[in-house]
Amino acid sequence: MITRLMILSGSAFAGLAVVLGAFGAHGLRSKISPEQLQSFETGVKYQFIHALAILLLGILSDRIPAGGARWSYYLFTSGIVLFSGSLYLLSTRDVMGISSWKSFLGPITPLGGLCMIAGWITLFIAAFRSTSL
């Protein structure tokens, strides 16, 4: 069941990254500053990389310890939502009328980054412990 969820959510996150990347390039370019657009694009890039990582987890889930695959999945997913999601909101806060959210959203971005890092460490440990790789 978790393998199916990994494949489904990984492909959904990847598809959404393509949509958001196109939206940033074509819909936001004239509405936000170049610095904000760069931050938005960073969110897209990290979302896409971690969506591919989730797909990889789905493919490898029968070859690495289940707990390691599951925790990596949870951490990557949390990282996408927190890191990329907060960058999307921070980058578009003026357009969306949520300028006052900066002090709330700012600290969320590094927490998402920590989740992504922890996901990679968890995957490394699970792969290291695997006897079928």
GROMACS .gro file of N, CA, C and O in nm:
model
  532
    1MET      N    1   0.082  -0.121   0.000
    1MET     CA    2   0.000   0.000   0.000
    1MET      C    3   0.086   0.126   0.000
    1MET      O    4   0.058   0.220  -0.073
    2ILE      N    5   0.192   0.129   0.081
    2ILE     CA    6   0.276   0.249   0.088
    2ILE      C    7   0.348   0.270  -0.045
    2ILE      O    8   0.368   0.384  -0.086
    3THR      N    9   0.384   0.162  -0.115
    3THR     CA   10   0.450   0.175  -0.245
    3THR      C   11   0.358   0.248  -0.343
    3THR      O   12   0.401   0.339  -0.415
    4ARG      N   13   0.234   0.208  -0.347
    4ARG     CA   14   0.136   0.273  -0.436
    4ARG      C   15   0.123   0.421  -0.400
    4ARG      O   16   0.121   0.508  -0.488
    5LEU      N   17   0.116   0.453  -0.271
    5LEU     CA   18   0.106   0.591  -0.226
    5LEU      C   19   0.229   0.670  -0.268
    5LEU      O   20   0.219   0.786  -0.309
    6MET      N   21   0.346   0.610  -0.259
    6MET     CA   22   0.469   0.678  -0.300
    6MET      C   23   0.467   0.711  -0.449
    6MET      O   24   0.502   0.822  -0.488
    7ILE      N   25   0.427   0.614  -0.530
    7ILE     CA   26   0.423   0.636  -0.675
    7ILE      C   27   0.318   0.743  -0.709
    7ILE      O   28   0.344   0.834  -0.789
    8LEU      N   29   0.201   0.733  -0.647
    8LEU     CA   30   0.094   0.830  -0.675
    8LEU      C   31   0.133   0.971  -0.631
    8LEU      O   32   0.118   1.067  -0.706
    9SER      N   33   0.180   0.984  -0.508
    9SER     CA   34   0.212   1.119  -0.459
    9SER      C   35   0.338   1.173  -0.526
    9SER      O   36   0.344   1.293  -0.556
   10GLY      N   37   0.436   1.089  -0.554
   10GLY     CA   38   0.556   1.135  -0.624
   10GLY      C   39   0.522   1.189  -0.762
   10GLY      O   40   0.570   1.296  -0.802
   11SER      N   41   0.437   1.117  -0.834
   11SER     CA   42   0.400   1.163  -0.968
   11SER      C   43   0.312   1.289  -0.959
   11SER      O   44   0.324   1.380  -1.043
   12ALA      N   45   0.226   1.297  -0.859
   12ALA     CA   46   0.143   1.417  -0.841
   12ALA      C   47   0.230   1.538  -0.807
   12ALA      O   48   0.210   1.647  -0.864
   13PHE      N   49   0.326   1.522  -0.716
   13PHE     CA   50   0.416   1.632  -0.682
   13PHE      C   51   0.499   1.675  -0.803
   13PHE      O   52   0.523   1.794  -0.823
   14ALA      N   53   0.544   1.580  -0.884
   14ALA     CA   54   0.624   1.613  -1.002
   14ALA      C   55   0.539   1.689  -1.104
   14ALA      O   56   0.583   1.791  -1.159
   15GLY      N   57   0.419   1.640  -1.129
   15GLY     CA   58   0.329   1.710  -1.222
   15GLY      C   59   0.296   1.850  -1.175
   15GLY      O   60   0.296   1.945  -1.254
   16LEU      N   61   0.270   1.863  -1.045
   16LEU     CA   62   0.241   1.994  -0.989
   16LEU      C   63   0.362   2.088  -1.001
   16LEU      O   64   0.346   2.207  -1.025
   17ALA      N   65   0.482   2.033  -0.987
   17ALA     CA   66   0.604   2.115  -1.003
   17ALA      C   67   0.613   2.171  -1.144
   17ALA      O   68   0.652   2.288  -1.163
   18VAL      N   69   0.578   2.091  -1.243
   18VAL     CA   70   0.580   2.139  -1.382
   18VAL      C   71   0.477   2.251  -1.399
   18VAL      O   72   0.506   2.355  -1.459
   19VAL      N   73   0.358   2.230  -1.346
   19VAL     CA   74   0.252   2.332  -1.356
   19VAL      C   75   0.296   2.461  -1.287
   19VAL      O   76   0.282   2.571  -1.342
   20LEU      N   77   0.349   2.449  -1.166
   20LEU     CA   78   0.392   2.568  -1.092
   20LEU      C   79   0.510   2.636  -1.159
   20LEU      O   80   0.519   2.760  -1.159
   21GLY      N   81   0.600   2.558  -1.218
   21GLY     CA   82   0.712   2.617  -1.291
   21GLY      C   83   0.665   2.699  -1.409
   21GLY      O   84   0.713   2.810  -1.434
   22ALA      N   85   0.569   2.645  -1.483
   22ALA     CA   86   0.513   2.718  -1.598
   22ALA      C   87   0.438   2.842  -1.550
   22ALA      O   88   0.449   2.949  -1.611
   23PHE      N   89   0.362   2.827  -1.442
   23PHE     CA   90   0.291   2.942  -1.386
   23PHE      C   91   0.388   3.052  -1.344
   23PHE      O   92   0.365   3.170  -1.371
   24GLY      N   93   0.497   3.014  -1.279
   24GLY     CA   94   0.597   3.112  -1.239
   24GLY      C   95   0.658   3.182  -1.357
   24GLY      O   96   0.673   3.305  -1.358
   25ALA      N   97   0.694   3.105  -1.460
   25ALA     CA   98   0.760   3.162  -1.577
   25ALA      C   99   0.668   3.251  -1.659
   25ALA      O  100   0.712   3.353  -1.713
   26HIS      N  101   0.541   3.215  -1.668
   26HIS     CA  102   0.451   3.289  -1.756
   26HIS      C  103   0.350   3.377  -1.683
   26HIS      O  104   0.314   3.483  -1.735
   27GLY      N  105   0.306   3.335  -1.565
   27GLY     CA  106   0.202   3.410  -1.497
   27GLY      C  107   0.252   3.507  -1.391
   27GLY      O  108   0.184   3.604  -1.360
   28LEU      N  109   0.370   3.479  -1.337
   28LEU     CA  110   0.418   3.563  -1.227
   28LEU      C  111   0.528   3.661  -1.266
   28LEU      O  112   0.555   3.755  -1.193
   29ARG      N  113   0.593   3.637  -1.377
   29ARG     CA  114   0.711   3.716  -1.416
   29ARG      C  115   0.687   3.866  -1.407
   29ARG      O  116   0.772   3.941  -1.360
   30SER      N  117   0.571   3.912  -1.449
   30SER     CA  118   0.543   4.056  -1.449
   30SER      C  119   0.478   4.104  -1.319
   30SER      O  120   0.456   4.223  -1.301
   31LYS      N  121   0.449   4.013  -1.228
   31LYS     CA  122   0.374   4.049  -1.107
   31LYS      C  123   0.458   4.051  -0.979
   31LYS      O  124   0.418   4.110  -0.880
   32ILE      N  125   0.574   3.982  -0.982
   32ILE     CA  126   0.659   3.978  -0.863
   32ILE      C  127   0.801   4.018  -0.903
   32ILE      O  128   0.836   4.017  -1.020
   33SER      N  129   0.881   4.053  -0.803
   33SER     CA  130   1.018   4.097  -0.830
   33SER      C  131   1.104   3.980  -0.877
   33SER      O  132   1.070   3.863  -0.854
   34PRO      N  133   1.217   4.010  -0.943
   34PRO     CA  134   1.307   3.903  -0.985
   34PRO      C  135   1.356   3.816  -0.867
   34PRO      O  136   1.370   3.694  -0.882
   35GLU      N  137   1.377   3.877  -0.752
   35GLU     CA  138   1.419   3.801  -0.635
   35GLU      C  139   1.309   3.706  -0.587
   35GLU      O  140   1.336   3.592  -0.550
   36GLN      N  141   1.185   3.755  -0.587
   36GLN     CA  142   1.073   3.670  -0.549
   36GLN      C  143   1.053   3.557  -0.650
   36GLN      O  144   1.024   3.444  -0.612
   37LEU      N  145   1.071   3.587  -0.778
   37LEU     CA  146   1.058   3.484  -0.881
   37LEU      C  147   1.166   3.378  -0.864
   37LEU      O  148   1.140   3.259  -0.879
   38GLN      N  149   1.287   3.420  -0.829
   38GLN     CA  150   1.395   3.325  -0.806
   38GLN      C  151   1.362   3.234  -0.687
   38GLN      O  152   1.386   3.113  -0.692
   39SER      N  153   1.305   3.289  -0.581
   39SER     CA  154   1.263   3.208  -0.467
   39SER      C  155   1.154   3.110  -0.506
   39SER      O  156   1.155   2.993  -0.465
   40PHE      N  157   1.058   3.155  -0.586
   40PHE     CA  158   0.951   3.068  -0.633
   40PHE      C  159   1.011   2.953  -0.713
   40PHE      O  160   0.975   2.837  -0.694
   41GLU      N  161   1.105   2.984  -0.802
   41GLU     CA  162   1.170   2.882  -0.884
   41GLU      C  163   1.252   2.784  -0.799
   41GLU      O  164   1.261   2.666  -0.833
   42THR      N  165   1.310   2.832  -0.691
   42THR     CA  166   1.380   2.742  -0.599
   42THR      C  167   1.283   2.643  -0.538
   42THR      O  168   1.313   2.524  -0.526
   43GLY      N  169   1.165   2.690  -0.500
   43GLY     CA  170   1.063   2.599  -0.447
   43GLY      C  171   1.025   2.494  -0.549
   43GLY      O  172   1.012   2.375  -0.515
   44VAL      N  173   1.009   2.534  -0.675
   44VAL     CA  174   0.975   2.439  -0.781
   44VAL      C  175   1.086   2.336  -0.798
   44VAL      O  176   1.060   2.215  -0.807
   45LYS      N  177   1.210   2.383  -0.801
   45LYS     CA  178   1.324   2.293  -0.820
   45LYS      C  179   1.332   2.188  -0.709
   45LYS      O  180   1.345   2.068  -0.737
   46TYR      N  181   1.322   2.232  -0.586
   46TYR     CA  182   1.330   2.137  -0.475
   46TYR      C  183   1.210   2.044  -0.469
   46TYR      O  184   1.222   1.927  -0.433
   47GLN      N  185   1.093   2.095  -0.507
   47GLN     CA  186   0.976   2.008  -0.513
   47GLN      C  187   0.997   1.900  -0.617
   47GLN      O  188   0.968   1.782  -0.592
   48PHE      N  189   1.047   1.936  -0.733
   48PHE     CA  190   1.066   1.839  -0.840
   48PHE      C  191   1.171   1.734  -0.802
   48PHE      O  192   1.149   1.614  -0.822
   49ILE      N  193   1.281   1.778  -0.745
   49ILE     CA  194   1.386   1.684  -0.703
   49ILE      C  195   1.331   1.585  -0.602
   49ILE      O  196   1.355   1.464  -0.611
   50HIS      N  197   1.255   1.633  -0.506
   50HIS     CA  198   1.205   1.545  -0.401
   50HIS      C  199   1.085   1.462  -0.447
   50HIS      O  200   1.062   1.353  -0.393
   51ALA      N  201   1.013   1.509  -0.548
   51ALA     CA  202   0.909   1.425  -0.609
   51ALA      C  203   0.976   1.305  -0.676
   51ALA      O  204   0.928   1.191  -0.663
   52LEU      N  205   1.086   1.328  -0.745
   52LEU     CA  206   1.161   1.217  -0.806
   52LEU      C  207   1.217   1.123  -0.699
   52LEU      O  208   1.218   1.001  -0.718
   53ALA      N  209   1.260   1.181  -0.588
   53ALA     CA  210   1.310   1.097  -0.477
   53ALA      C  211   1.198   1.008  -0.423
   53ALA      O  212   1.221   0.891  -0.391
   54ILE      N  213   1.078   1.062  -0.412
   54ILE     CA  214   0.964   0.982  -0.365
   54ILE      C  215   0.933   0.870  -0.464
   54ILE      O  216   0.906   0.756  -0.425
   55LEU      N  217   0.940   0.899  -0.594
   55LEU     CA  218   0.921   0.794  -0.695
   55LEU      C  219   1.028   0.686  -0.681
   55LEU      O  220   0.999   0.567  -0.689
   56LEU      N  221   1.151   0.729  -0.657
   56LEU     CA  222   1.261   0.633  -0.635
   56LEU      C  223   1.233   0.545  -0.513
   56LEU      O  224   1.256   0.424  -0.516
   57LEU      N  225   1.181   0.606  -0.408
   57LEU     CA  226   1.144   0.528  -0.289
   57LEU      C  227   1.040   0.423  -0.323
   57LEU      O  228   1.049   0.309  -0.274
   58GLY      N  229   0.943   0.460  -0.404
   58GLY     CA  230   0.841   0.363  -0.444
   58GLY      C  231   0.901   0.246  -0.519
   58GLY      O  232   0.860   0.131  -0.500
   59ILE      N  233   0.997   0.275  -0.604
   59ILE     CA  234   1.062   0.170  -0.682
   59ILE      C  235   1.150   0.082  -0.592
   59ILE      O  236   1.155  -0.040  -0.609
   60LEU      N  237   1.218   0.143  -0.497
   60LEU     CA  238   1.312   0.070  -0.411
   60LEU      C  239   1.249   0.014  -0.283
   60LEU      O  240   1.317  -0.055  -0.208
   61SER      N  241   1.124   0.044  -0.259
   61SER     CA  242   1.066   0.014  -0.128
   61SER      C  243   1.071  -0.135  -0.090
   61SER      O  244   1.069  -0.168   0.028
   62ASP      N  245   1.077  -0.224  -0.188
   62ASP     CA  246   1.086  -0.367  -0.154
   62ASP      C  247   1.230  -0.413  -0.134
   62ASP      O  248   1.254  -0.528  -0.099
   63ARG      N  249   1.326  -0.323  -0.154
   63ARG     CA  250   1.467  -0.361  -0.141
   63ARG      C  251   1.536  -0.296  -0.022
   63ARG      O  252   1.652  -0.327   0.005
   64ILE      N  253   1.468  -0.202   0.045
   64ILE     CA  254   1.525  -0.139   0.164
   64ILE      C  255   1.428  -0.161   0.280
   64ILE      O  256   1.310  -0.186   0.258
   65PRO      N  257   1.478  -0.153   0.403
   65PRO     CA  258   1.388  -0.173   0.518
   65PRO      C  259   1.265  -0.083   0.511
   65PRO      O  260   1.276   0.037   0.481
   66ALA      N  261   1.149  -0.142   0.537
   66ALA     CA  262   1.021  -0.071   0.522
   66ALA      C  263   1.016   0.057   0.606
   66ALA      O  264   0.965   0.159   0.560
   67GLY      N  265   1.066   0.051   0.727
   67GLY     CA  266   1.062   0.170   0.813
   67GLY      C  267   1.143   0.285   0.755
   67GLY      O  268   1.101   0.400   0.759
   68GLY      N  269   1.258   0.253   0.698
   68GLY     CA  270   1.342   0.357   0.638
   68GLY      C  271   1.275   0.420   0.517
   68GLY      O  272   1.277   0.543   0.500
   69ALA      N  273   1.215   0.337   0.432
   69ALA     CA  274   1.145   0.390   0.315
   69ALA      C  275   1.027   0.476   0.357
   69ALA      O  276   1.005   0.584   0.303
   70ARG      N  277   0.952   0.427   0.454
   70ARG     CA  278   0.833   0.499   0.500
   70ARG      C  279   0.872   0.634   0.561
   70ARG      O  280   0.813   0.737   0.530
   71TRP      N  281   0.975   0.636   0.648
   71TRP     CA  282   1.015   0.761   0.711
   71TRP      C  283   1.074   0.859   0.610
   71TRP      O  284   1.051   0.980   0.617
   72SER      N  285   1.150   0.806   0.514
   72SER     CA  286   1.203   0.894   0.409
   72SER      C  287   1.088   0.958   0.332
   72SER      O  288   1.091   1.078   0.303
   73TYR      N  289   0.988   0.879   0.301
   73TYR     CA  290   0.870   0.930   0.231
   73TYR      C  291   0.802   1.041   0.311
   73TYR      O  292   0.771   1.147   0.258
   74TYR      N  293   0.778   1.015   0.440
   74TYR     CA  294   0.713   1.116   0.524
   74TYR      C  295   0.796   1.244   0.531
   74TYR      O  296   0.743   1.355   0.528
   75LEU      N  297   0.928   1.227   0.544
   75LEU     CA  298   1.015   1.344   0.556
   75LEU      C  299   1.022   1.422   0.425
   75LEU      O  300   1.018   1.546   0.425
   76PHE      N  301   1.035   1.352   0.312
   76PHE     CA  302   1.037   1.421   0.182
   76PHE      C  303   0.905   1.494   0.158
   76PHE      O  304   0.904   1.608   0.111
   77THR      N  305   0.794   1.429   0.189
   77THR     CA  306   0.663   1.491   0.169
   77THR      C  307   0.648   1.615   0.258
   77THR      O  308   0.604   1.721   0.210
   78SER      N  309   0.685   1.601   0.384
   78SER     CA  310   0.679   1.717   0.474
   78SER      C  311   0.770   1.828   0.425
   78SER      O  312   0.734   1.947   0.431
   79GLY      N  313   0.887   1.792   0.375
   79GLY     CA  314   0.981   1.892   0.323
   79GLY      C  315   0.923   1.968   0.206
   79GLY      O  316   0.938   2.090   0.196
   80ILE      N  317   0.859   1.896   0.114
   80ILE     CA  318   0.798   1.963  -0.002
   80ILE      C  319   0.691   2.061   0.045
   80ILE      O  320   0.689   2.177   0.002
   81VAL      N  321   0.604   2.016   0.133
   81VAL     CA  322   0.494   2.102   0.179
   81VAL      C  323   0.549   2.223   0.254
   81VAL      O  324   0.508   2.337   0.226
   82LEU      N  325   0.642   2.200   0.346
   82LEU     CA  326   0.692   2.310   0.428
   82LEU      C  327   0.789   2.400   0.353
   82LEU      O  328   0.775   2.523   0.355
   83PHE      N  329   0.890   2.341   0.288
   83PHE     CA  330   0.993   2.421   0.220
   83PHE      C  331   0.936   2.488   0.095
   83PHE      O  332   0.931   2.610   0.085
   84SER      N  333   0.894   2.406   0.000
   84SER     CA  334   0.844   2.463  -0.126
   84SER      C  335   0.717   2.543  -0.104
   84SER      O  336   0.703   2.654  -0.158
   85GLY      N  337   0.626   2.490  -0.024
   85GLY     CA  338   0.501   2.561   0.002
   85GLY      C  339   0.523   2.698   0.063
   85GLY      O  340   0.460   2.797   0.022
   86SER      N  341   0.614   2.707   0.160
   86SER     CA  342   0.640   2.837   0.222
   86SER      C  343   0.708   2.932   0.123
   86SER      O  344   0.680   3.052   0.123
   87LEU      N  345   0.796   2.880   0.036
   87LEU     CA  346   0.858   2.966  -0.065
   87LEU      C  347   0.755   3.019  -0.164
   87LEU      O  348   0.761   3.135  -0.205
   88TYR      N  349   0.660   2.934  -0.203
   88TYR     CA  350   0.554   2.980  -0.294
   88TYR      C  351   0.475   3.094  -0.229
   88TYR      O  352   0.447   3.196  -0.294
   89LEU      N  353   0.438   3.075  -0.104
   89LEU     CA  354   0.359   3.178  -0.035
   89LEU      C  355   0.440   3.304  -0.008
   89LEU      O  356   0.390   3.416  -0.025
   90LEU      N  357   0.566   3.287   0.033
   90LEU     CA  358   0.652   3.404   0.057
   90LEU      C  359   0.674   3.483  -0.072
   90LEU      O  360   0.674   3.607  -0.070
   91SER      N  361   0.693   3.414  -0.182
   91SER     CA  362   0.721   3.480  -0.310
   91SER      C  363   0.600   3.556  -0.363
   91SER      O  364   0.615   3.658  -0.431
   92THR      N  365   0.482   3.508  -0.334
   92THR     CA  366   0.360   3.568  -0.390
   92THR      C  367   0.278   3.641  -0.285
   92THR      O  368   0.163   3.678  -0.312
   93ARG      N  369   0.333   3.665  -0.169
   93ARG     CA  370   0.255   3.722  -0.058
   93ARG      C  371   0.197   3.859  -0.090
   93ARG      O  372   0.086   3.889  -0.051
   94ASP      N  373   0.270   3.941  -0.165
   94ASP     CA  374   0.217   4.074  -0.200
   94ASP      C  375   0.099   4.061  -0.297
   94ASP      O  376  -0.001   4.130  -0.282
   95VAL      N  377   0.113   3.974  -0.395
   95VAL     CA  378   0.008   3.953  -0.494
   95VAL      C  379  -0.116   3.891  -0.428
   95VAL      O  380  -0.229   3.925  -0.462
   96MET      N  381  -0.092   3.803  -0.332
   96MET     CA  382  -0.203   3.732  -0.266
   96MET      C  383  -0.263   3.812  -0.150
   96MET      O  384  -0.362   3.769  -0.090
   97GLY      N  385  -0.200   3.924  -0.114
   97GLY     CA  386  -0.252   4.006  -0.005
   97GLY      C  387  -0.223   3.949   0.133
   97GLY      O  388  -0.300   3.971   0.227
   98ILE      N  389  -0.114   3.875   0.144
   98ILE     CA  390  -0.078   3.816   0.274
   98ILE      C  391   0.061   3.863   0.317
   98ILE      O  392   0.141   3.787   0.373
   99SER      N  393   0.091   3.990   0.293
   99SER     CA  394   0.223   4.046   0.324
   99SER      C  395   0.260   4.029   0.470
   99SER      O  396   0.376   4.010   0.504
  100SER      N  397   0.162   4.033   0.557
  100SER     CA  398   0.190   4.023   0.700
  100SER      C  399   0.229   3.881   0.742
  100SER      O  400   0.271   3.861   0.856
  101TRP      N  401   0.219   3.784   0.654
  101TRP     CA  402   0.252   3.645   0.688
  101TRP      C  403   0.402   3.618   0.686
  101TRP      O  404   0.445   3.510   0.723
  102LYS      N  405   0.483   3.715   0.643
  102LYS     CA  406   0.626   3.690   0.629
  102LYS      C  407   0.689   3.640   0.758
  102LYS      O  408   0.768   3.547   0.757
  103SER      N  409   0.655   3.700   0.870
  103SER     CA  410   0.716   3.659   0.997
  103SER      C  411   0.672   3.519   1.038
  103SER      O  412   0.743   3.449   1.110
  104PHE      N  413   0.555   3.476   0.992
  104PHE     CA  414   0.507   3.341   1.020
  104PHE      C  415   0.569   3.239   0.926
  104PHE      O  416   0.613   3.132   0.967
  105LEU      N  417   0.573   3.274   0.796
  105LEU     CA  418   0.621   3.179   0.695
  105LEU      C  419   0.773   3.164   0.693
  105LEU      O  420   0.824   3.056   0.663
  106GLY      N  421   0.844   3.271   0.723
  106GLY     CA  422   0.991   3.268   0.717
  106GLY      C  423   1.054   3.152   0.791
  106GLY      O  424   1.138   3.080   0.736
  107PRO      N  425   1.016   3.127   0.917
  107PRO     CA  426   1.076   3.016   0.992
  107PRO      C  427   1.034   2.877   0.943
  107PRO      O  428   1.099   2.777   0.976
  108ILE      N  429   0.928   2.868   0.865
  108ILE     CA  430   0.882   2.737   0.816
  108ILE      C  431   0.975   2.683   0.708
  108ILE      O  432   0.998   2.562   0.700
  109THR      N  433   1.031   2.770   0.627
  109THR     CA  434   1.116   2.728   0.516
  109THR      C  435   1.233   2.643   0.563
  109THR      O  436   1.254   2.532   0.511
  110PRO      N  437   1.312   2.686   0.662
  110PRO     CA  438   1.424   2.601   0.706
  110PRO      C  439   1.379   2.470   0.770
  110PRO      O  440   1.450   2.369   0.761
  111LEU      N  441   1.261   2.468   0.831
  111LEU     CA  442   1.211   2.341   0.886
  111LEU      C  443   1.185   2.241   0.774
  111LEU      O  444   1.214   2.122   0.787
  112GLY      N  445   1.131   2.291   0.663
  112GLY     CA  446   1.111   2.205   0.547
  112GLY      C  447   1.243   2.155   0.492
  112GLY      O  448   1.256   2.038   0.453
  113GLY      N  449   1.343   2.242   0.488
  113GLY     CA  450   1.476   2.201   0.443
  113GLY      C  451   1.535   2.094   0.533
  113GLY      O  452   1.596   1.997   0.486
  114LEU      N  453   1.515   2.108   0.664
  114LEU     CA  454   1.562   2.006   0.757
  114LEU      C  455   1.492   1.872   0.735
  114LEU      O  456   1.554   1.766   0.745
  115CYS      N  457   1.364   1.877   0.704
  115CYS     CA  458   1.291   1.753   0.672
  115CYS      C  459   1.351   1.685   0.549
  115CYS      O  460   1.368   1.562   0.547
  116MET      N  461   1.383   1.764   0.448
  116MET     CA  462   1.443   1.707   0.326
  116MET      C  463   1.578   1.644   0.357
  116MET      O  464   1.607   1.532   0.314
  117ILE      N  465   1.661   1.714   0.433
  117ILE     CA  466   1.792   1.660   0.471
  117ILE      C  467   1.775   1.532   0.551
  117ILE      O  468   1.842   1.431   0.526
  118ALA      N  469   1.684   1.533   0.648
  118ALA     CA  470   1.659   1.414   0.730
  118ALA      C  471   1.609   1.298   0.644
  118ALA      O  472   1.643   1.181   0.670
  119GLY      N  473   1.530   1.328   0.542
  119GLY     CA  474   1.483   1.223   0.451
  119GLY      C  475   1.598   1.156   0.378
  119GLY      O  476   1.601   1.034   0.362
  120TRP      N  477   1.695   1.236   0.331
  120TRP     CA  478   1.811   1.179   0.263
  120TRP      C  479   1.898   1.098   0.358
  120TRP      O  480   1.948   0.991   0.322
  121ILE      N  481   1.915   1.146   0.480
  121ILE     CA  482   1.993   1.071   0.580
  121ILE      C  483   1.923   0.939   0.612
  121ILE      O  484   1.987   0.834   0.620
  122THR      N  485   1.792   0.944   0.628
  122THR     CA  486   1.714   0.823   0.656
  122THR      C  487   1.726   0.724   0.541
  122THR      O  488   1.743   0.603   0.564
  123LEU      N  489   1.718   0.772   0.419
  123LEU     CA  490   1.733   0.684   0.303
  123LEU      C  491   1.873   0.624   0.298
  123LEU      O  492   1.890   0.506   0.269
  124PHE      N  493   1.975   0.703   0.328
  124PHE     CA  494   2.112   0.652   0.331
  124PHE      C  495   2.126   0.540   0.432
  124PHE      O  496   2.182   0.433   0.402
  125ILE      N  497   2.072   0.561   0.552
  125ILE     CA  498   2.082   0.460   0.657
  125ILE      C  499   2.006   0.334   0.616
  125ILE      O  500   2.056   0.222   0.634
  126ALA      N  501   1.887   0.350   0.560
  126ALA     CA  502   1.809   0.234   0.516
  126ALA      C  503   1.881   0.157   0.406
  126ALA      O  504   1.886   0.034   0.409
  127ALA      N  505   1.941   0.227   0.313
  127ALA     CA  506   2.016   0.161   0.205
  127ALA      C  507   2.140   0.092   0.260
  127ALA      O  508   2.175  -0.019   0.219
  128PHE      N  509   2.205   0.156   0.356
  128PHE     CA  510   2.325   0.097   0.418
  128PHE      C  511   2.290  -0.034   0.490
  128PHE      O  512   2.364  -0.131   0.486
  129ARG      N  513   2.175  -0.035   0.555
  129ARG     CA  514   2.130  -0.153   0.631
  129ARG      C  515   2.071  -0.263   0.542
  129ARG      O  516   2.053  -0.375   0.586
  130SER      N  517   2.038  -0.228   0.419
  130SER     CA  518   1.973  -0.323   0.330
  130SER      C  519   2.068  -0.437   0.293
  130SER      O  520   2.186  -0.416   0.270
  131THR      N  521   2.012  -0.555   0.287
  131THR     CA  522   2.092  -0.670   0.244
  131THR      C  523   2.059  -0.708   0.100
  131THR      O  524   2.118  -0.801   0.046
  132SER      N  525   1.965  -0.636   0.038
  132SER     CA  526   1.924  -0.672  -0.098
  132SER      C  527   1.961  -0.566  -0.202
  132SER      O  528   1.912  -0.569  -0.314
  133LEU      N  529   2.049  -0.475  -0.167
  133LEU     CA  530   2.096  -0.375  -0.266
  133LEU      C  531   2.232  -0.415  -0.317
  133LEU      O  532   2.311  -0.474  -0.255
   0.00000   0.00000   0.00000
